[in-house]
Coordinates of C-alpha atoms and ligand atoms in Angstrom, one line a residue:
X1 CA 0.1 22.4 -29.4
X2 CA -0.6 21.6 -25.8
X3 CA 2.3 19.8 -24.0
X4 CA 1.5 16.1 -23.4
X5 CA 2.5 15.3 -19.8
X6 CA 3.2 11.6 -18.9
X7 CA 3.8 10.1 -15.5
X8 CA 7.3 9.7 -14.1
X9 CA 6.9 5.8 -14.4
X10 CA 5.9 6.2 -18.1
X11 CA 9.0 8.4 -18.6
X12 CA 11.2 5.8 -17.0
X13 CA 9.7 3.1 -19.1
X14 CA 10.5 5.2 -22.2
X15 CA 14.0 5.6 -20.8
X16 CA 15.4 8.1 -23.3
X17 CA 14.3 11.3 -25.2
X18 CA 12.2 14.2 -24.5
X19 CA 9.6 13.9 -21.6
X20 CA 7.2 16.4 -20.0
X21 CA 6.5 15.6 -16.4
X22 CA 4.6 17.3 -13.5
X23 CA 4.5 16.8 -9.8
X24 CA 5.8 18.1 -6.6
X25 CA 9.3 18.8 -5.2
X26 CA 10.1 15.9 -3.0
X27 CA 13.7 16.9 -2.2
X28 CA 15.8 19.8 -3.4
X29 CA 19.5 20.8 -3.1
X30 CA 21.6 23.2 -5.1
X31 CA 24.6 25.3 -5.6
X32 CA 25.1 28.6 -7.4
X33 CA 25.3 26.8 -10.8
X34 CA 23.1 23.7 -10.4
X35 CA 19.8 22.7 -8.8
X36 CA 18.8 19.1 -8.1
X37 CA 15.1 18.5 -7.7
X38 CA 13.7 15.0 -6.9
X39 CA 10.3 15.2 -8.5
X40 CA 7.4 13.1 -7.1
X41 CA 4.1 12.2 -8.8
X42 CA 1.7 9.4 -7.9
X43 CA 3.8 6.8 -9.7
X44 CA 7.5 7.4 -8.9
X45 CA 10.4 9.8 -7.9
X46 CA 12.9 11.0 -10.4
X47 CA 15.9 13.3 -10.1
X48 CA 15.8 16.4 -12.3
X49 CA 18.9 18.6 -12.9
X50 CA 18.6 22.3 -13.7
X51 CA 21.7 24.3 -15.0
X52 CA 21.9 27.9 -14.2
X53 CA 23.0 28.9 -17.7
X54 CA 19.7 27.6 -19.2
X55 CA 17.5 29.4 -16.6
X56 CA 19.2 32.7 -15.9
X57 CA 16.0 34.8 -15.8
X58 CA 14.2 32.2 -13.6
X59 CA 17.2 31.4 -11.3
X60 CA 16.1 33.4 -8.4
X61 CA 12.7 31.6 -8.2
X62 CA 14.3 28.2 -8.8
X63 CA 16.9 28.8 -6.1
X64 CA 14.1 29.5 -3.6
X65 CA 12.0 26.5 -4.5
X66 CA 11.0 24.6 -1.4
X67 CA 9.8 21.0 -1.0
X68 CA 6.2 20.4 -2.0
X69 CA 6.2 23.2 -4.6
X70 CA 4.2 22.0 -7.6
X71 CA 6.0 22.2 -11.0
X72 CA 5.8 21.2 -14.6
X73 CA 8.9 20.5 -16.7
X74 CA 10.3 19.3 -19.9
X75 CA 13.8 17.7 -20.5
X76 CA 15.8 14.8 -21.7
X77 CA 15.5 11.6 -19.6
X78 CA 18.3 9.1 -19.4
X79 CA 19.4 6.2 -17.2
X80 CA 21.9 7.3 -14.5
X81 CA 22.8 4.8 -11.9
X82 CA 23.9 7.5 -9.5
X83 CA 20.4 9.0 -9.4
X84 CA 18.1 7.8 -6.6
X85 CA 15.7 5.9 -8.9
X86 CA 18.1 5.1 -11.7
X87 CA 17.0 7.9 -14.1
X88 CA 17.6 11.6 -14.5
X89 CA 16.1 14.4 -16.5
X90 CA 18.2 17.3 -17.8
X91 CA 15.5 20.0 -17.6
X92 CA 15.2 22.5 -20.5
X93 CA 11.9 24.2 -19.5
X94 CA 10.4 24.7 -16.0
X95 CA 7.0 26.1 -14.9
X96 CA 6.5 26.7 -11.3
X97 CA 2.7 26.1 -10.7
X98 CA 2.8 27.0 -7.1
X99 CA 5.8 27.8 -4.9
X100 CA 5.1 26.1 -1.6
X101 CA 5.3 27.7 1.9
X102 CA 7.7 26.1 4.3
X103 CA 6.4 22.6 4.7
X104 CA 5.4 21.8 8.3
X105 CA 6.5 18.1 8.1
X106 CA 10.2 17.2 8.3
X107 CA 12.2 14.0 8.9
X108 CA 12.0 14.1 12.7
X109 CA 8.3 15.1 13.0
X110 CA 6.5 13.5 16.0
X111 CA 3.6 11.0 15.5
X112 CA 1.2 13.6 17.2
X113 CA 2.4 16.3 14.8
X114 CA 1.9 13.9 11.8
X115 CA -1.7 13.1 13.1
X116 CA -2.4 16.9 13.4
X117 CA -1.2 17.3 9.8
X118 CA -2.8 14.1 8.5
X119 CA -4.0 16.0 5.4
X120 CA -0.5 16.7 4.4
X121 CA 1.0 13.4 5.6
X122 CA -1.3 11.6 3.1
X123 CA 1.1 12.6 0.4
X124 CA 4.0 10.9 1.9
X125 CA 5.5 7.9 0.1
X126 CA 4.5 5.6 3.0
X127 CA 0.8 6.7 3.0
X128 CA 0.7 6.7 -0.8
X129 CA 1.9 3.1 -0.9
X130 CA -0.7 2.0 1.7
X131 CA -3.5 3.8 0.0
X132 CA -2.6 2.1 -3.4
X133 CA -2.8 -1.3 -1.7
X134 CA -6.0 -0.2 -0.1
X135 CA -7.5 0.7 -3.4
X136 CA -6.5 -2.8 -4.8
X137 CA -8.1 -4.4 -1.7
X138 CA -11.4 -2.7 -2.2
X139 CA -11.4 -3.6 -5.9
X140 CA -10.5 -7.2 -5.2
X141 CA -13.3 -7.6 -2.7
X142 CA -15.8 -6.4 -5.3
X143 CA -14.3 -8.6 -7.9
X144 CA -14.5 -11.7 -5.7
X145 CA -18.1 -11.3 -4.8
X146 CA -19.2 -10.3 -8.3
X147 CA -17.4 -13.3 -9.7
X148 CA -19.2 -15.6 -7.2
X149 CA -22.6 -14.3 -8.3
X150 CA -23.3 -12.0 -5.3
X151 CA -25.3 -8.7 -5.8
X152 CA -24.1 -5.5 -4.2
X153 CA -26.7 -4.3 -1.7
X154 CA -26.8 -1.4 0.7
X155 CA -28.3 -1.1 4.2
X156 CA -29.1 2.1 6.1
X157 CA -26.5 3.8 8.3
X158 CA -29.1 5.2 10.6
X159 CA -30.4 2.2 12.5
X160 CA -32.8 1.5 15.5
X161 CA -32.0 -2.1 16.4
X162 CA -28.6 -3.3 17.7
X163 CA -27.0 -6.5 16.4
X164 CA -23.5 -6.7 18.1
X165 CA -24.4 -5.6 21.7
X166 CA -25.4 -2.2 22.9
X167 CA -22.2 -1.1 24.6
X168 CA -20.5 0.4 21.7
X169 CA -23.3 2.1 19.8
X170 CA -23.0 5.7 18.6
X171 CA -26.2 7.4 19.4
X172 CA -27.4 10.2 17.3
X173 CA -29.9 13.0 17.8
X174 CA -32.4 12.2 15.2
X175 CA -34.8 15.2 15.2
X176 CA -35.0 14.8 19.0
X177 CA -35.5 11.0 18.9
X178 CA -32.8 9.3 20.9
X179 CA -33.1 5.6 20.0
X180 CA -31.3 6.1 16.7
X181 CA -27.6 5.1 16.2
X182 CA -25.0 4.6 13.5
X183 CA -24.7 1.1 11.9
X184 CA -22.4 -1.4 13.6
X185 CA -23.1 -3.8 10.8
X186 CA -25.4 -4.2 7.9
X187 CA -26.6 -7.5 9.1
X188 CA -30.1 -7.1 10.3
X189 CA -31.0 -5.1 7.3
X190 CA -29.2 -7.5 5.0
X191 CA -30.9 -10.7 6.1
X192 CA -34.3 -9.5 4.8
X193 CA -32.8 -9.0 1.3
X194 CA -31.6 -12.6 0.9
X195 CA -35.2 -13.6 0.3
X196 CA -35.1 -11.7 -3.0
X197 CA -31.4 -11.7 -4.0
X198 CA -30.1 -14.8 -2.2
X199 CA -26.5 -13.7 -2.3
X200 CA -25.4 -10.2 -1.4
X201 CA -22.4 -8.2 -0.3
X202 CA -21.5 -4.7 0.6
X203 CA -18.4 -2.5 1.5
X204 CA -19.6 0.2 3.7
X205 CA -18.6 2.1 6.8
X206 CA -19.5 0.8 10.3
X207 CA -19.3 2.6 13.6
X208 CA -18.2 1.3 17.0
X209 CA -17.9 3.5 20.1
X210 CA -14.8 1.6 21.1
X211 CA -13.5 2.8 24.3
X212 CA -10.4 0.7 23.8
X213 CA -7.3 2.5 22.7
X214 CA -5.6 -0.4 20.8
X215 CA -3.7 -0.7 17.6
X216 CA -6.7 -2.5 16.0
X217 CA -9.8 -0.5 16.8
X218 CA -11.2 2.4 14.9
X219 CA -14.6 4.1 15.7
X220 CA -15.3 4.3 12.0
X221 CA -14.2 1.5 9.7
X222 CA -15.0 0.0 6.4
X223 CA -16.9 -3.3 6.6
X224 CA -17.1 -5.7 3.8
X225 CA -20.0 -8.0 4.6
X226 CA -21.8 -10.9 2.8
X227 CA -25.1 -12.7 3.5
X228 CA -26.2 -15.8 1.7
X229 CA -29.4 -17.9 1.6
X230 CA -29.2 -21.6 1.9
X231 CA -25.7 -21.5 3.2
X232 CA -24.5 -23.9 5.8
X233 CA -21.7 -23.1 8.3
X234 CA -19.0 -24.5 6.2
X235 CA -20.1 -22.4 3.1
X236 CA -19.5 -19.3 5.2
X237 CA -16.0 -20.3 6.2
X238 CA -15.2 -21.4 2.7
X239 CA -16.1 -18.1 1.3
X240 CA -14.2 -16.2 3.9
X241 CA -11.1 -18.3 3.1
X242 CA -11.5 -17.9 -0.7
X243 CA -12.0 -14.2 -0.4
X244 CA -8.9 -13.7 1.6
X245 CA -6.8 -15.8 -0.7
X246 CA -8.2 -13.8 -3.6
X247 CA -7.5 -10.5 -2.2
X248 CA -3.9 -11.3 -1.0
X249 CA -3.2 -12.8 -4.5
X250 CA -4.4 -9.6 -6.2
X251 CA -2.2 -7.5 -3.9
X252 CA 0.9 -9.7 -4.5
X253 CA 0.4 -9.5 -8.2
X254 CA 0.5 -5.7 -8.2
X255 CA 2.3 -4.3 -5.2
X256 CA 5.8 -5.6 -4.8
X257 CA 7.2 -2.0 -5.2
X258 CA 4.9 -0.8 -2.4
X259 CA 5.8 -3.6 -0.2
X260 CA 9.5 -2.8 -0.8
X261 CA 8.8 0.8 0.1
X262 CA 7.0 -0.3 3.3
X263 CA 9.8 -2.7 4.1
X264 CA 7.1 -5.4 4.3
X265 CA 8.3 -9.0 3.7
X266 CA 5.6 -10.0 1.3
X267 CA 6.8 -13.6 1.3
X268 CA 5.1 -13.9 4.6
X269 CA 1.8 -13.5 2.7
X270 CA 2.4 -16.4 0.2
X271 CA 1.2 -19.3 2.5
X272 CA -2.3 -17.5 2.7
X273 CA -2.6 -17.8 -1.1
X274 CA -1.1 -21.3 -1.4
X275 CA -2.0 -23.3 1.7
X276 CA -5.4 -24.2 3.3
X277 CA -6.2 -22.2 6.4
X278 CA -6.1 -23.8 9.8
X279 CA -9.6 -24.5 11.2
X280 CA -10.1 -25.5 14.8
X281 CA -12.8 -25.3 17.4
X282 CA -12.7 -23.0 20.3
X283 CA -12.3 -26.0 22.6
X284 CA -9.3 -27.2 20.6
X285 CA -7.9 -23.8 20.6
X286 CA -7.9 -23.8 24.4
X287 CA -6.1 -27.2 24.4
X288 CA -3.4 -25.8 22.0
X289 CA -3.0 -22.6 24.0
X290 CA -2.5 -24.8 27.1
X291 CA -0.1 -27.3 25.6
X292 CA 2.0 -25.0 23.3
X293 CA 1.7 -21.6 24.9
X294 CA 1.3 -22.4 28.5
X295 CA -1.8 -20.3 28.7
X296 CA -4.8 -21.5 30.7
X297 CA -8.1 -20.2 29.5
X298 CA -11.1 -21.3 31.5
X299 CA -13.8 -22.9 29.1
X300 CA -16.5 -20.2 28.5
X301 CA -14.2 -17.1 28.4
X302 CA -13.8 -15.3 25.2
X303 CA -10.3 -15.3 23.7
X304 CA -8.4 -12.1 24.5
X305 CA -6.0 -10.3 22.2
X306 CA -3.0 -11.8 23.8
X307 CA -4.3 -15.4 23.4
X308 CA -5.3 -14.8 19.8
X309 CA -1.8 -13.4 19.2
X310 CA 0.0 -16.4 20.7
X311 CA -2.3 -18.9 18.8
X312 CA -1.8 -17.3 15.4
X313 CA 1.9 -17.0 15.8
X314 CA 2.0 -20.9 15.8
X315 CA 0.8 -20.8 12.0
X316 CA 1.7 -19.0 8.8
X317 CA -1.9 -18.9 7.5
X318 CA -5.1 -17.4 9.1
X319 CA -6.6 -19.5 11.7
X320 CA -10.4 -20.0 11.7
X321 CA -11.6 -20.6 15.3
X322 CA -15.2 -22.0 15.3
X323 CA -17.9 -23.2 17.8
X324 CA -17.4 -20.5 20.5
X325 CA -19.5 -20.8 23.7
X326 CA -23.0 -19.4 23.1
X327 CA -22.5 -16.9 25.9
X328 CA -19.7 -14.9 24.3
X329 CA -21.3 -14.6 20.9
X330 CA -24.3 -12.7 19.4
X331 CA -27.9 -13.7 19.6
X332 CA -28.4 -14.6 16.0
X333 CA -25.9 -17.6 15.8
X334 CA -27.2 -21.1 15.4
X335 CA -26.6 -23.5 18.2
X336 CA -24.5 -26.5 17.1
X337 CA -27.0 -29.4 16.7
X338 CA -24.4 -31.7 18.4
X339 CA -23.7 -29.5 21.3
X340 CA -26.0 -26.6 22.1
X341 CA -23.5 -25.0 24.5
X342 CA -21.6 -23.8 21.5
X343 CA -22.7 -21.8 18.4
X344 CA -21.9 -22.0 14.6
X345 CA -19.9 -18.9 14.7
X346 CA -16.3 -18.3 13.5
X347 CA -13.6 -15.7 13.9
X348 CA -10.7 -15.6 11.4
X349 CA -7.5 -14.6 13.1
X350 CA -4.7 -13.2 10.9
X351 CA -1.1 -14.5 11.1
X352 CA 1.7 -12.6 12.8
X353 CA -0.6 -11.6 15.7
X354 CA -2.7 -9.1 13.7
X355 CA -5.8 -10.6 15.4
X356 CA -9.5 -10.9 14.3
X357 CA -10.1 -10.0 10.7
X358 CA -13.5 -11.7 10.0
X359 CA -16.4 -12.5 12.2
X360 CA -19.2 -14.7 10.8
X361 CA -21.8 -17.3 11.5
X362 CA -24.7 -19.4 10.5
X363 CA -27.9 -17.6 11.5
X364 CA -30.6 -19.1 13.7
X365 CA -33.6 -19.4 11.5
X366 CA -36.1 -20.7 14.2
X367 CA -38.4 -17.9 15.4
X368 CA -38.9 -19.0 18.9
X369 CA -35.2 -19.7 19.5
X370 CA -34.1 -16.3 18.3
X371 CA -36.7 -14.6 20.4
X372 CA -35.5 -16.5 23.4
X373 CA -31.9 -15.6 22.7
X374 CA -32.9 -11.9 22.4
X375 CA -34.7 -12.1 25.8
X376 CA -31.6 -13.8 27.3
X377 CA -29.5 -10.8 26.1
X378 CA -32.0 -8.4 27.8
X379 CA -33.5 -7.2 24.5
X380 CA -37.1 -6.7 23.8
X381 CA -38.1 -8.9 20.8
X382 CA -41.0 -6.6 20.0
X383 CA -38.6 -4.0 18.8
X384 CA -37.1 -6.5 16.3
X385 CA -40.5 -7.2 14.6
X386 CA -39.3 -6.3 11.1
X387 CA -36.3 -8.7 11.6
X388 CA -38.3 -11.4 13.0
X389 CA -40.6 -11.4 9.9
X390 CA -37.6 -13.0 8.2
X391 CA -38.2 -16.0 10.3
X392 CA -42.0 -16.0 9.6
X393 CA -42.3 -16.0 5.8
X394 CA -40.3 -18.7 4.2
X395 CA -37.4 -18.8 6.7
X396 CA -34.3 -20.6 5.2
X397 CA -30.9 -21.6 6.5
X398 CA -28.5 -18.8 5.9
X399 CA -25.4 -17.1 7.1
X400 CA -22.8 -14.5 6.5
X401 CA -19.7 -12.7 7.7
X402 CA -18.1 -9.2 8.2
X403 CA -14.6 -8.4 7.3
X404 CA -12.8 -5.3 8.7
X405 CA -11.1 -3.9 5.7
X406 CA -8.6 -1.8 7.7
X407 CA -7.8 -4.9 9.7
X408 CA -6.6 -6.8 6.6
X409 CA -4.8 -3.7 5.3
X410 CA -2.9 -3.6 8.6
X411 CA -2.0 -7.2 8.3
X412 CA -1.2 -7.2 4.6
X413 CA 0.9 -4.2 4.8
X414 CA 2.4 -5.3 8.1
X415 CA 1.5 -2.0 9.9
X416 CA 2.0 -1.4 13.6
X417 CA -1.3 0.4 13.9
X418 CA -4.7 0.3 12.1
X419 CA -4.6 4.1 12.0
X420 CA -2.3 4.0 9.0
X421 CA -4.7 1.8 7.1
X422 CA -7.3 4.6 6.6
X423 CA -6.8 8.2 5.3
X424 CA -8.3 10.0 8.3
X425 CA -8.5 7.6 11.2
X426 CA -11.3 8.1 13.8
X427 CA -10.5 6.9 17.3
X428 CA -11.8 7.6 20.8
X429 CA -9.2 10.4 21.0
X430 CA -9.2 11.8 17.4
X431 CA -11.9 13.1 15.2
X432 CA -9.9 16.0 13.5
X433 CA -8.7 16.9 11.0
Ligands
4AD501 O1 -17.2 -9.5 14.6 P1 -18.1 -8.3 14.2 O2 -18.5 -7.5 15.3 O3 -19.2 -9.0 13.4 C1 -20.3 -8.4 12.9 O4 -20.5 -7.2 13.0 C2 -21.2 -9.3 12.2 N1 -22.6 -8.7 12.2 C3 -20.7 -9.4 10.7 C4 -21.7 -10.2 9.8 O5 -21.8 -11.4 10.1 N2 -22.2 -9.6 8.8 O6 -17.3 -7.5 13.1 C5 -16.8 -7.9 11.9 C6 -15.4 -7.5 11.7 C7 -14.4 -8.0 12.7 O7 -14.0 -9.3 12.5 C8 -13.3 -6.9 12.5 O8 -12.5 -7.4 11.4 C9 -14.0 -5.7 12.1 O9 -15.3 -6.1 11.7 N3 -14.1 -4.8 13.2 C10 -13.4 -3.6 13.4 N4 -12.4 -3.1 12.6 C11 -11.9 -2.0 13.0 N5 -12.3 -1.3 14.2 C12 -13.2 -1.7 15.0 N6 -13.5 -1.1 16.1 C13 -13.9 -3.0 14.6 N7 -14.8 -3.8 15.2 C14 -14.9 -4.8 14.3
MG502 MG1 -16.1 -10.3 16.2

């Protein structure tokens, strides 16, 4: 009969008796009579003990086993408080699946070396913990939107009209045509679809030729976006808040062990689930920055990273800043009916100085106004004809937002850099491996 392998976690849950496990050698040490192997699989670590007298014929190979070798074993599991994870297996049978070469990653490997060996670093305990949380976050975003009656919808990645400003577009050679670039956002191709589906969302890659080398910019990131017909500005903010609460709640339900491994104080995330977010206008944000942080931002200037950081450190929940000056925001945002100098756009800023995680707005639905805003931005409205049709045939109030998935992973996991929030980070300096 074929051996039934169980995960290390399942073995520990069982606690006693015979178990068959398989995985990789995480640590090893030994003497002439004994070999200790810490075995790793996707669920856990466990100490395994091999006695020479049981493995005489195999001892030479066992003695030479290096970290990251893949093995399968059968033995008796029992609780042992001296073992690193509280359990130990006395091994009766061992099969070496692949004896690893000398592993190029050690304890004191530099950050650059780790980046060069990203494909191997992915199996580290730290990256595995982050990637488990990442998986839950993607699932929770889906679950939230499906639960709220949104349809999943997909926009093209090759695009020919810009939406968030032309400066950070990635141009591609499209059979010799040069006016083609990679999506910065799904938005201009999502708005046409709300006339059929009304409520839609996606999670898809977006691309930005960011020349900034910061801890929060990637050139390729995963973008969760929603668009909704008949929405007013408050609906957009409410969905953003409810989505973040939902995602953080799901992660907290499931990932205490991963937070422990990452040394992330998960209690800092609880207010996000339990308390209402702070909402303030841009103008109020400037007042608070002046009064509480001694920072003087002239009205009309966009908030910089340092100002966002200071502002969010005053609160333990995300801050939604609304009604930015028209000049600093994109052409499609509705002017505030009470004050046309500002627009109905919002940025969600994460606590602890992690910065902008969501950008959203109510969309201008008046054809002439939107054409004028495009001209003001130096764009040619003729090139936006397909998009402008959305304002010709049954235009409705609507809005949406985009959430940078790696930005919330960085915040939720408490990471120093966004690069650890994605398996193979793409930045200005790195596109390999
Ligand atoms: O604020 P942004 O540029 O908004 C849009 O693209 C809108 N069209 C979205 C919409 O309304 N459908 O980008 C949205 C979010 C930001 O708040 C940020 O979280 C993330 O995308 N983001 C990045 N994440 C990682 N690396 C980058 N270079 C990012 N640029 C934006
Ligand atoms: Mg933004």
